Amino acid sequence: GSPAVGAPLLRGIRGLPLHCARRMFASQTEGELKVTQILKEKFPGATAIKVTDISGGCGAMYEIRIESEEFKEKRTVQQHQMVNQ
């Protein structure tokens, strides 16, 4: 086992900074649950809310899917603004 063997493993973690890589082994759903809770309060009439941390458990980026009647007459840009608020 030469020391070089460990290096490719580190790079293999989706190229994330090390603090993110360490957090992957902690609770990945903590941030997802928090964001989901906030969205449930903001959109009480939503029929579906799905929050996925797509930054590897870092909390830097989330994919958010919301099904709600509130979005029906809104353009995509307006929908995004509502969610970002």
PDB file of N, CA and C in Angstrom:
ATOM      1  N   GLY A   1       0.810  -1.215   0.000  1.00  0.00           N
ATOM      2  CA  GLY A   1       0.000   0.000   0.000  1.00  0.00           C
ATOM      3  C   GLY A   1       0.835   1.254   0.000  1.00  0.00           C
ATOM      4  N   SER A   2       1.016   1.844  -1.137  1.00  0.00           N
ATOM      5  CA  SER A   2       1.704   3.136  -1.197  1.00  0.00           C
ATOM      6  C   SER A   2       0.738   4.246  -0.784  1.00  0.00           C
ATOM      7  N   PRO A   3       1.228   5.380  -0.285  1.00  0.00           N
ATOM      8  CA  PRO A   3       0.360   6.467   0.169  1.00  0.00           C
ATOM      9  C   PRO A   3      -0.522   7.027  -0.951  1.00  0.00           C
ATOM     10  N   ALA A   4      -0.107   6.866  -2.197  1.00  0.00           N
ATOM     11  CA  ALA A   4      -0.862   7.425  -3.329  1.00  0.00           C
ATOM     12  C   ALA A   4      -2.224   6.743  -3.507  1.00  0.00           C
ATOM     13  N   VAL A   5      -2.396   5.564  -2.933  1.00  0.00           N
ATOM     14  CA  VAL A   5      -3.651   4.819  -3.105  1.00  0.00           C
ATOM     15  C   VAL A   5      -4.849   5.574  -2.524  1.00  0.00           C
ATOM     16  N   GLY A   6      -4.649   6.305  -1.417  1.00  0.00           N
ATOM     17  CA  GLY A   6      -5.749   7.023  -0.770  1.00  0.00           C
ATOM     18  C   GLY A   6      -6.233   8.247  -1.526  1.00  0.00           C
ATOM     19  N   ALA A   7      -5.365   8.852  -2.323  1.00  0.00           N
ATOM     20  CA  ALA A   7      -5.717  10.102  -3.001  1.00  0.00           C
ATOM     21  C   ALA A   7      -6.892   9.982  -3.980  1.00  0.00           C
ATOM     22  N   PRO A   8      -6.913   8.978  -4.874  1.00  0.00           N
ATOM     23  CA  PRO A   8      -8.037   8.895  -5.807  1.00  0.00           C
ATOM     24  C   PRO A   8      -9.383   8.722  -5.096  1.00  0.00           C
ATOM     25  N   LEU A   9      -9.386   8.087  -3.945  1.00  0.00           N
ATOM     26  CA  LEU A   9     -10.625   7.915  -3.190  1.00  0.00           C
ATOM     27  C   LEU A   9     -11.223   9.254  -2.789  1.00  0.00           C
ATOM     28  N   LEU A  10     -10.380  10.142  -2.289  1.00  0.00           N
ATOM     29  CA  LEU A  10     -10.856  11.461  -1.882  1.00  0.00           C
ATOM     30  C   LEU A  10     -11.444  12.232  -3.054  1.00  0.00           C
ATOM     31  N   ARG A  11     -10.758  12.166  -4.184  1.00  0.00           N
ATOM     32  CA  ARG A  11     -11.241  12.886  -5.367  1.00  0.00           C
ATOM     33  C   ARG A  11     -12.536  12.273  -5.888  1.00  0.00           C
ATOM     34  N   GLY A  12     -12.765  11.013  -5.570  1.00  0.00           N
ATOM     35  CA  GLY A  12     -13.935  10.326  -6.085  1.00  0.00           C
ATOM     36  C   GLY A  12     -15.248  10.755  -5.448  1.00  0.00           C
ATOM     37  N   ILE A  13     -15.167  11.512  -4.353  1.00  0.00           N
ATOM     38  CA  ILE A  13     -16.397  11.937  -3.685  1.00  0.00           C
ATOM     39  C   ILE A  13     -16.955  13.161  -4.406  1.00  0.00           C
ATOM     40  N   ARG A  14     -17.389  12.985  -5.609  1.00  0.00           N
ATOM     41  CA  ARG A  14     -18.051  13.996  -6.432  1.00  0.00           C
ATOM     42  C   ARG A  14     -17.352  15.352  -6.459  1.00  0.00           C
ATOM     43  N   GLY A  15     -16.047  15.375  -6.202  1.00  0.00           N
ATOM     44  CA  GLY A  15     -15.289  16.620  -6.270  1.00  0.00           C
ATOM     45  C   GLY A  15     -15.738  17.672  -5.265  1.00  0.00           C
ATOM     46  N   LEU A  16     -16.352  17.259  -4.168  1.00  0.00           N
ATOM     47  CA  LEU A  16     -16.830  18.215  -3.176  1.00  0.00           C
ATOM     48  C   LEU A  16     -15.699  18.633  -2.254  1.00  0.00           C
ATOM     49  N   PRO A  17     -15.794  19.844  -1.690  1.00  0.00           N
ATOM     50  CA  PRO A  17     -14.811  20.246  -0.679  1.00  0.00           C
ATOM     51  C   PRO A  17     -14.856  19.257   0.488  1.00  0.00           C
ATOM     52  N   LEU A  18     -13.747  19.152   1.212  1.00  0.00           N
ATOM     53  CA  LEU A  18     -13.653  18.163   2.278  1.00  0.00           C
ATOM     54  C   LEU A  18     -14.702  18.305   3.372  1.00  0.00           C
ATOM     55  N   HIS A  19     -15.094  19.544   3.720  1.00  0.00           N
ATOM     56  CA  HIS A  19     -16.084  19.689   4.789  1.00  0.00           C
ATOM     57  C   HIS A  19     -17.408  19.051   4.372  1.00  0.00           C
ATOM     58  N   CYS A  20     -17.698  19.063   3.080  1.00  0.00           N
ATOM     59  CA  CYS A  20     -18.911  18.412   2.578  1.00  0.00           C
ATOM     60  C   CYS A  20     -18.767  16.896   2.647  1.00  0.00           C
ATOM     61  N   ALA A  21     -17.598  16.423   2.281  1.00  0.00           N
ATOM     62  CA  ALA A  21     -17.356  14.982   2.270  1.00  0.00           C
ATOM     63  C   ALA A  21     -17.540  14.401   3.670  1.00  0.00           C
ATOM     64  N   ARG A  22     -17.045  15.120   4.674  1.00  0.00           N
ATOM     65  CA  ARG A  22     -17.207  14.651   6.055  1.00  0.00           C
ATOM     66  C   ARG A  22     -18.671  14.645   6.469  1.00  0.00           C
ATOM     67  N   ARG A  23     -19.430  15.651   6.044  1.00  0.00           N
ATOM     68  CA  ARG A  23     -20.839  15.756   6.436  1.00  0.00           C
ATOM     69  C   ARG A  23     -21.691  14.646   5.829  1.00  0.00           C
ATOM     70  N   MET A  24     -21.214  14.050   4.753  1.00  0.00           N
ATOM     71  CA  MET A  24     -21.959  12.977   4.101  1.00  0.00           C
ATOM     72  C   MET A  24     -22.248  11.829   5.060  1.00  0.00           C
ATOM     73  N   PHE A  25     -21.358  11.636   6.018  1.00  0.00           N
ATOM     74  CA  PHE A  25     -21.501  10.521   6.936  1.00  0.00           C
ATOM     75  C   PHE A  25     -22.383  10.894   8.130  1.00  0.00           C
ATOM     76  N   ALA A  26     -22.692  12.182   8.259  1.00  0.00           N
ATOM     77  CA  ALA A  26     -23.623  12.631   9.295  1.00  0.00           C
ATOM     78  C   ALA A  26     -25.042  12.512   8.735  1.00  0.00           C
ATOM     79  N   SER A  27     -26.012  13.077   9.443  1.00  0.00           N
ATOM     80  CA  SER A  27     -27.402  13.001   8.997  1.00  0.00           C
ATOM     81  C   SER A  27     -27.591  13.843   7.740  1.00  0.00           C
ATOM     82  N   GLN A  28     -27.866  13.195   6.655  1.00  0.00           N
ATOM     83  CA  GLN A  28     -28.040  13.914   5.391  1.00  0.00           C
ATOM     84  C   GLN A  28     -29.413  14.560   5.294  1.00  0.00           C
ATOM     85  N   THR A  29     -30.364  14.087   6.065  1.00  0.00           N
ATOM     86  CA  THR A  29     -31.738  14.548   5.906  1.00  0.00           C
ATOM     87  C   THR A  29     -32.079  15.724   6.823  1.00  0.00           C
ATOM     88  N   GLU A  30     -31.175  16.138   7.673  1.00  0.00           N
ATOM     89  CA  GLU A  30     -31.440  17.227   8.616  1.00  0.00           C
ATOM     90  C   GLU A  30     -31.875  18.502   7.884  1.00  0.00           C
ATOM     91  N   GLY A  31     -31.070  18.925   6.917  1.00  0.00           N
ATOM     92  CA  GLY A  31     -31.386  20.123   6.137  1.00  0.00           C
ATOM     93  C   GLY A  31     -32.637  19.938   5.292  1.00  0.00           C
ATOM     94  N   GLU A  32     -32.784  18.743   4.729  1.00  0.00           N
ATOM     95  CA  GLU A  32     -33.958  18.439   3.908  1.00  0.00           C
ATOM     96  C   GLU A  32     -35.236  18.580   4.727  1.00  0.00           C
ATOM     97  N   LEU A  33     -35.214  18.054   5.954  1.00  0.00           N
ATOM     98  CA  LEU A  33     -36.382  18.139   6.828  1.00  0.00           C
ATOM     99  C   LEU A  33     -36.700  19.585   7.193  1.00  0.00           C
ATOM    100  N   LYS A  34     -35.657  20.361   7.463  1.00  0.00           N
ATOM    101  CA  LYS A  34     -35.830  21.769   7.839  1.00  0.00           C
ATOM    102  C   LYS A  34     -36.465  22.556   6.695  1.00  0.00           C
ATOM    103  N   VAL A  35     -35.927  22.383   5.483  1.00  0.00           N
ATOM    104  CA  VAL A  35     -36.456  23.088   4.311  1.00  0.00           C
ATOM    105  C   VAL A  35     -37.892  22.635   4.018  1.00  0.00           C
ATOM    106  N   THR A  36     -38.146  21.332   4.139  1.00  0.00           N
ATOM    107  CA  THR A  36     -39.491  20.801   3.917  1.00  0.00           C
ATOM    108  C   THR A  36     -40.479  21.433   4.887  1.00  0.00           C
ATOM    109  N   GLN A  37     -40.091  21.554   6.161  1.00  0.00           N
ATOM    110  CA  GLN A  37     -40.957  22.141   7.187  1.00  0.00           C
ATOM    111  C   GLN A  37     -41.297  23.595   6.856  1.00  0.00           C
ATOM    112  N   ILE A  38     -40.296  24.357   6.440  1.00  0.00           N
ATOM    113  CA  ILE A  38     -40.498  25.769   6.079  1.00  0.00           C
ATOM    114  C   ILE A  38     -41.468  25.872   4.899  1.00  0.00           C
ATOM    115  N   LEU A  39     -41.275  25.002   3.900  1.00  0.00           N
ATOM    116  CA  LEU A  39     -42.137  25.030   2.716  1.00  0.00           C
ATOM    117  C   LEU A  39     -43.574  24.617   3.039  1.00  0.00           C
ATOM    118  N   LYS A  40     -43.734  23.677   3.982  1.00  0.00           N
ATOM    119  CA  LYS A  40     -45.086  23.256   4.392  1.00  0.00           C
ATOM    120  C   LYS A  40     -45.836  24.414   5.045  1.00  0.00           C
ATOM    121  N   GLU A  41     -45.098  25.245   5.791  1.00  0.00           N
ATOM    122  CA  GLU A  41     -45.713  26.408   6.434  1.00  0.00           C
ATOM    123  C   GLU A  41     -46.065  27.470   5.397  1.00  0.00           C
ATOM    124  N   LYS A  42     -45.195  27.628   4.404  1.00  0.00           N
ATOM    125  CA  LYS A  42     -45.404  28.646   3.366  1.00  0.00           C
ATOM    126  C   LYS A  42     -46.487  28.231   2.373  1.00  0.00           C
ATOM    127  N   PHE A  43     -46.555  26.926   2.079  1.00  0.00           N
ATOM    128  CA  PHE A  43     -47.540  26.400   1.128  1.00  0.00           C
ATOM    129  C   PHE A  43     -48.401  25.328   1.800  1.00  0.00           C
ATOM    130  N   PRO A  44     -49.305  25.741   2.711  1.00  0.00           N
ATOM    131  CA  PRO A  44     -50.102  24.753   3.440  1.00  0.00           C
ATOM    132  C   PRO A  44     -51.033  23.932   2.542  1.00  0.00           C
ATOM    133  N   GLY A  45     -51.364  24.467   1.364  1.00  0.00           N
ATOM    134  CA  GLY A  45     -52.267  23.755   0.458  1.00  0.00           C
ATOM    135  C   GLY A  45     -51.561  22.827  -0.516  1.00  0.00           C
ATOM    136  N   ALA A  46     -50.251  22.706  -0.396  1.00  0.00           N
ATOM    137  CA  ALA A  46     -49.481  21.871  -1.326  1.00  0.00           C
ATOM    138  C   ALA A  46     -49.865  20.403  -1.184  1.00  0.00           C
ATOM    139  N   THR A  47     -50.008  19.733  -2.319  1.00  0.00           N
ATOM    140  CA  THR A  47     -50.355  18.305  -2.291  1.00  0.00           C
ATOM    141  C   THR A  47     -49.103  17.438  -2.207  1.00  0.00           C
ATOM    142  N   ALA A  48     -47.948  17.988  -2.603  1.00  0.00           N
ATOM    143  CA  ALA A  48     -46.689  17.248  -2.517  1.00  0.00           C
ATOM    144  C   ALA A  48     -45.523  18.220  -2.382  1.00  0.00           C
ATOM    145  N   ILE A  49     -44.601  17.893  -1.477  1.00  0.00           N
ATOM    146  CA  ILE A  49     -43.366  18.667  -1.306  1.00  0.00           C
ATOM    147  C   ILE A  49     -42.226  17.670  -1.166  1.00  0.00           C
ATOM    148  N   LYS A  50     -41.239  17.802  -2.049  1.00  0.00           N
ATOM    149  CA  LYS A  50     -40.076  16.906  -1.979  1.00  0.00           C
ATOM    150  C   LYS A  50     -38.813  17.743  -2.036  1.00  0.00           C
ATOM    151  N   VAL A  51     -37.971  17.606  -1.025  1.00  0.00           N
ATOM    152  CA  VAL A  51     -36.715  18.354  -0.944  1.00  0.00           C
ATOM    153  C   VAL A  51     -35.566  17.356  -0.948  1.00  0.00           C
ATOM    154  N   THR A  52     -34.635  17.525  -1.908  1.00  0.00           N
ATOM    155  CA  THR A  52     -33.480  16.638  -2.006  1.00  0.00           C
ATOM    156  C   THR A  52     -32.198  17.456  -1.997  1.00  0.00           C
ATOM    157  N   ASP A  53     -31.307  17.145  -1.059  1.00  0.00           N
ATOM    158  CA  ASP A  53     -30.003  17.803  -1.006  1.00  0.00           C
ATOM    159  C   ASP A  53     -29.165  17.226  -2.138  1.00  0.00           C
ATOM    160  N   ILE A  54     -28.880  18.054  -3.143  1.00  0.00           N
ATOM    161  CA  ILE A  54     -28.104  17.571  -4.295  1.00  0.00           C
ATOM    162  C   ILE A  54     -26.652  18.022  -4.226  1.00  0.00           C
ATOM    163  N   SER A  55     -26.230  18.456  -2.995  1.00  0.00           N
ATOM    164  CA  SER A  55     -24.830  18.851  -2.814  1.00  0.00           C
ATOM    165  C   SER A  55     -24.089  17.821  -1.968  1.00  0.00           C
ATOM    166  N   GLY A  56     -24.636  16.612  -1.893  1.00  0.00           N
ATOM    167  CA  GLY A  56     -23.960  15.540  -1.177  1.00  0.00           C
ATOM    168  C   GLY A  56     -24.058  15.644   0.337  1.00  0.00           C
ATOM    169  N   GLY A  57     -25.126  16.257   0.838  1.00  0.00           N
ATOM    170  CA  GLY A  57     -25.320  16.365   2.282  1.00  0.00           C
ATOM    171  C   GLY A  57     -24.757  17.639   2.873  1.00  0.00           C
ATOM    172  N   CYS A  58     -24.318  18.538   2.024  1.00  0.00           N
ATOM    173  CA  CYS A  58     -23.690  19.792   2.436  1.00  0.00           C
ATOM    174  C   CYS A  58     -24.704  20.870   2.832  1.00  0.00           C
ATOM    175  N   GLY A  59     -25.853  20.837   2.190  1.00  0.00           N
ATOM    176  CA  GLY A  59     -26.842  21.880   2.409  1.00  0.00           C
ATOM    177  C   GLY A  59     -26.600  23.087   1.527  1.00  0.00           C
ATOM    178  N   ALA A  60     -25.715  22.953   0.544  1.00  0.00           N
ATOM    179  CA  ALA A  60     -25.389  24.072  -0.339  1.00  0.00           C
ATOM    180  C   ALA A  60     -26.399  24.217  -1.477  1.00  0.00           C
ATOM    181  N   MET A  61     -27.030  23.113  -1.872  1.00  0.00           N
ATOM    182  CA  MET A  61     -27.959  23.159  -2.998  1.00  0.00           C
ATOM    183  C   MET A  61     -29.049  22.104  -2.817  1.00  0.00           C
ATOM    184  N   TYR A  62     -30.291  22.519  -3.047  1.00  0.00           N
ATOM    185  CA  TYR A  62     -31.420  21.599  -2.918  1.00  0.00           C
ATOM    186  C   TYR A  62     -32.231  21.554  -4.203  1.00  0.00           C
ATOM    187  N   GLU A  63     -32.737  20.387  -4.499  1.00  0.00           N
ATOM    188  CA  GLU A  63     -33.733  20.259  -5.555  1.00  0.00           C
ATOM    189  C   GLU A  63     -35.076  20.239  -4.834  1.00  0.00           C
ATOM    190  N   ILE A  64     -35.972  21.135  -5.255  1.00  0.00           N
ATOM    191  CA  ILE A  64     -37.265  21.267  -4.580  1.00  0.00           C
ATOM    192  C   ILE A  64     -38.392  21.056  -5.571  1.00  0.00           C
ATOM    193  N   ARG A  65     -39.308  20.150  -5.222  1.00  0.00           N
ATOM    194  CA  ARG A  65     -40.498  19.910  -6.042  1.00  0.00           C
ATOM    195  C   ARG A  65     -41.731  20.144  -5.187  1.00  0.00           C
ATOM    196  N   ILE A  66     -42.592  21.035  -5.679  1.00  0.00           N
ATOM    197  CA  ILE A  66     -43.818  21.351  -4.945  1.00  0.00           C
ATOM    198  C   ILE A  66     -45.001  21.275  -5.908  1.00  0.00           C
ATOM    199  N   GLU A  67     -46.030  20.560  -5.493  1.00  0.00           N
ATOM    200  CA  GLU A  67     -47.273  20.539  -6.249  1.00  0.00           C
ATOM    201  C   GLU A  67     -48.287  21.338  -5.452  1.00  0.00           C
ATOM    202  N   SER A  68     -48.781  22.430  -6.049  1.00  0.00           N
ATOM    203  CA  SER A  68     -49.734  23.278  -5.355  1.00  0.00           C
ATOM    204  C   SER A  68     -50.597  24.034  -6.348  1.00  0.00           C
ATOM    205  N   GLU A  69     -51.856  24.228  -5.988  1.00  0.00           N
ATOM    206  CA  GLU A  69     -52.789  25.000  -6.815  1.00  0.00           C
ATOM    207  C   GLU A  69     -52.324  26.452  -6.942  1.00  0.00           C
ATOM    208  N   GLU A  70     -51.565  26.928  -5.948  1.00  0.00           N
ATOM    209  CA  GLU A  70     -51.076  28.314  -5.950  1.00  0.00           C
ATOM    210  C   GLU A  70     -50.244  28.624  -7.188  1.00  0.00           C
ATOM    211  N   PHE A  71     -49.650  27.593  -7.785  1.00  0.00           N
ATOM    212  CA  PHE A  71     -48.767  27.799  -8.937  1.00  0.00           C
ATOM    213  C   PHE A  71     -49.502  27.776 -10.270  1.00  0.00           C
ATOM    214  N   LYS A  72     -50.764  27.381 -10.242  1.00  0.00           N
ATOM    215  CA  LYS A  72     -51.515  27.102 -11.468  1.00  0.00           C
ATOM    216  C   LYS A  72     -51.450  28.227 -12.508  1.00  0.00           C
ATOM    217  N   GLU A  73     -51.735  29.440 -12.100  1.00  0.00           N
ATOM    218  CA  GLU A  73     -51.789  30.571 -13.038  1.00  0.00           C
ATOM    219  C   GLU A  73     -50.473  31.351 -13.111  1.00  0.00           C
ATOM    220  N   LYS A  74     -49.462  30.861 -12.430  1.00  0.00           N
ATOM    221  CA  LYS A  74     -48.189  31.594 -12.366  1.00  0.00           C
ATOM    222  C   LYS A  74     -47.195  31.097 -13.414  1.00  0.00           C
ATOM    223  N   ARG A  75     -46.371  32.037 -13.911  1.00  0.00           N
ATOM    224  CA  ARG A  75     -45.274  31.662 -14.807  1.00  0.00           C
ATOM    225  C   ARG A  75     -44.169  31.027 -13.973  1.00  0.00           C
ATOM    226  N   THR A  76     -43.278  30.297 -14.629  1.00  0.00           N
ATOM    227  CA  THR A  76     -42.177  29.601 -13.942  1.00  0.00           C
ATOM    228  C   THR A  76     -41.356  30.562 -13.082  1.00  0.00           C
ATOM    229  N   VAL A  77     -41.053  31.741 -13.622  1.00  0.00           N
ATOM    230  CA  VAL A  77     -40.253  32.726 -12.876  1.00  0.00           C
ATOM    231  C   VAL A  77     -40.979  33.133 -11.592  1.00  0.00           C
ATOM    232  N   GLN A  78     -42.284  33.332 -11.683  1.00  0.00           N
ATOM    233  CA  GLN A  78     -43.065  33.694 -10.503  1.00  0.00           C
ATOM    234  C   GLN A  78     -43.091  32.569  -9.478  1.00  0.00           C
ATOM    235  N   GLN A  79     -43.189  31.330  -9.955  1.00  0.00           N
ATOM    236  CA  GLN A  79     -43.161  30.164  -9.067  1.00  0.00           C
ATOM    237  C   GLN A  79     -41.847  30.123  -8.298  1.00  0.00           C
ATOM    238  N   HIS A  80     -40.741  30.331  -9.027  1.00  0.00           N
ATOM    239  CA  HIS A  80     -39.412  30.313  -8.399  1.00  0.00           C
ATOM    240  C   HIS A  80     -39.295  31.404  -7.342  1.00  0.00           C
ATOM    241  N   GLN A  81     -39.825  32.601  -7.645  1.00  0.00           N
ATOM    242  CA  GLN A  81     -39.763  33.710  -6.700  1.00  0.00           C
ATOM    243  C   GLN A  81     -40.539  33.365  -5.425  1.00  0.00           C
ATOM    244  N   MET A  82     -41.710  32.745  -5.577  1.00  0.00           N
ATOM    245  CA  MET A  82     -42.522  32.361  -4.418  1.00  0.00           C
ATOM    246  C   MET A  82     -41.776  31.383  -3.520  1.00  0.00           C
ATOM    247  N   VAL A  83     -41.120  30.389  -4.140  1.00  0.00           N
ATOM    248  CA  VAL A  83     -40.395  29.371  -3.385  1.00  0.00           C
ATOM    249  C   VAL A  83     -39.165  29.989  -2.714  1.00  0.00           C
ATOM    250  N   ASN A  84     -38.436  30.833  -3.447  1.00  0.00           N
ATOM    251  CA  ASN A  84     -37.227  31.442  -2.887  1.00  0.00           C
ATOM    252  C   ASN A  84     -37.514  32.351  -1.694  1.00  0.00           C
ATOM    253  N   GLN A  85     -38.684  32.980  -1.688  1.00  0.00           N
ATOM    254  CA  GLN A  85     -39.068  33.828  -0.544  1.00  0.00           C
ATOM    255  C   GLN A  85     -39.169  32.982   0.715  1.00  0.00           C
TER     256      GLN A  85
END
